[in-house]
Coordinates of C-alpha atoms in Angstrom, one line a residue:
X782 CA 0.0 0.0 0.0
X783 CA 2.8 2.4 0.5
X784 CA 4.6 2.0 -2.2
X785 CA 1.4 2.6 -4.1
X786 CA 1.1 5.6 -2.3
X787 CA 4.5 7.1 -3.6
X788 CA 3.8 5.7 -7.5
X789 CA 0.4 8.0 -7.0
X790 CA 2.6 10.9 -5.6
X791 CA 5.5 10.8 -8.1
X792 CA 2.3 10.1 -10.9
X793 CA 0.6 13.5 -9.2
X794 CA 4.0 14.9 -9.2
X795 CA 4.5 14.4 -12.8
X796 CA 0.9 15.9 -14.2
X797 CA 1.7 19.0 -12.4
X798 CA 5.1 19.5 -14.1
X799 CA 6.1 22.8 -15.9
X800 CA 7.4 23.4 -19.1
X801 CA 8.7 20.0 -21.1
X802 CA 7.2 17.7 -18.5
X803 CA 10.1 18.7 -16.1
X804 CA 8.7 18.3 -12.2
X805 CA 9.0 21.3 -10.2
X806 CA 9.0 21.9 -6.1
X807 CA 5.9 23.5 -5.5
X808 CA 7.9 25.9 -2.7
X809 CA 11.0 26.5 -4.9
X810 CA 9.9 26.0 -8.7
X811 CA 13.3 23.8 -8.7
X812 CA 13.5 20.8 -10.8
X813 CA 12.8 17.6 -8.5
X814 CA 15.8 15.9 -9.4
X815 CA 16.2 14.1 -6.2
X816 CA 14.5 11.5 -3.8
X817 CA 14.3 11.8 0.1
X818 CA 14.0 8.3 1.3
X819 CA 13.1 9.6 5.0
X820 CA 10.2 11.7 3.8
X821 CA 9.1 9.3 0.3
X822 CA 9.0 12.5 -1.5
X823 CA 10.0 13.9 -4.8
X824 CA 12.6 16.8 -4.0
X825 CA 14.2 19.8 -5.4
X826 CA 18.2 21.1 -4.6
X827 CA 17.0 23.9 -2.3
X828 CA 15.2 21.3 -0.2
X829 CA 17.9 19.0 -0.3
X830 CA 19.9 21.6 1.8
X831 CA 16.9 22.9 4.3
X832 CA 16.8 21.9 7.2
X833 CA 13.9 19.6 6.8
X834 CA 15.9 16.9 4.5
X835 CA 19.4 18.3 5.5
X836 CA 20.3 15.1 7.6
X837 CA 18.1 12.5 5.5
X838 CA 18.9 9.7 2.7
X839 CA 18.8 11.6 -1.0
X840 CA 19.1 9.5 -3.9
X841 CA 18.6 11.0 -7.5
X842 CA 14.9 10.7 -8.4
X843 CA 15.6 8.4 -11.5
X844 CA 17.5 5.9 -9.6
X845 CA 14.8 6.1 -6.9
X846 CA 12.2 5.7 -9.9
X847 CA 13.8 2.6 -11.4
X848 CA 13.8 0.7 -7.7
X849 CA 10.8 1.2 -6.9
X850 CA 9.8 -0.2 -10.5
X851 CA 11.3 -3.2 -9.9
X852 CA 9.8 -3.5 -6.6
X853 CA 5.9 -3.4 -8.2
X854 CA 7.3 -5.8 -10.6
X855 CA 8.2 -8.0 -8.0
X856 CA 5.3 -7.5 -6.2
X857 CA 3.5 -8.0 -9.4
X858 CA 4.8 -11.7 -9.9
X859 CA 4.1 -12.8 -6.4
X860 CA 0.7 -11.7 -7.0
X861 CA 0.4 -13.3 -10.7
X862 CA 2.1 -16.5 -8.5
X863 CA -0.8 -16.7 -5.8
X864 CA -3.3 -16.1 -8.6
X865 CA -2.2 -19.1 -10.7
X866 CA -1.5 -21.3 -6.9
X867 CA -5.2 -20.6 -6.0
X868 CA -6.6 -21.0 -9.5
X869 CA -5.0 -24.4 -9.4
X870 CA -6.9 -24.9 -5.8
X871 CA -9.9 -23.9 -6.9
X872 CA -9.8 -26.7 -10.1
X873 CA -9.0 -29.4 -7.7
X874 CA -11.6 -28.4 -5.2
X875 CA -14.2 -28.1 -8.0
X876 CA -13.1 -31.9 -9.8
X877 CA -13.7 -32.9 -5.8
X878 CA -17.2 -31.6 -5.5
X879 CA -18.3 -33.1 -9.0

């Protein structure tokens, strides 16, 4: 569910961008070009050095995009393995009943 959450936020993020679909900090009108990991928020440079994120994890926002990607795909196949695991449940248990 959380990660969810931040695909939504970085999706909202990216509809509201300015000029050439380039992300801007709501506060700042900087570029988000960075990640905080304490906060799960899109960030801009000025942020970076407030003292809000001052002392947190920053990655850049590309490399922060591409892990959480392959987390959902992850999380993707373990679904797409329950699905088949219970669809092959649900065959045996119908063959029983008949």
């Amino acid at each position: 569910a959380k990660i969810i959450e931040i695909a939504k936020r970085l999706s909202l993020q990216a509809t509201r961008g300015g000029a050439g679909g380039e992300r801007l900090c709501e506060k700042h009108q900087e570029a988000l070009k960075l990640f905080c990991e304490e906060d799960q928020t899109p960030i801009c440079l000025v942020c970076r050095e407030s003292q809000a994120h001052r002392v947190h994890a920053v990655v850049p926002i590309e490399e922060a995009a591409e892990e959480y990607k392959e987390k959902f795909q992850a999380h993707v196949q373990i679904l797409k393995d329950r699905k088949e695991k219970l669809l092959g449940l649900k065959t045996a248990e119908e063959g029983k009943s008949l």
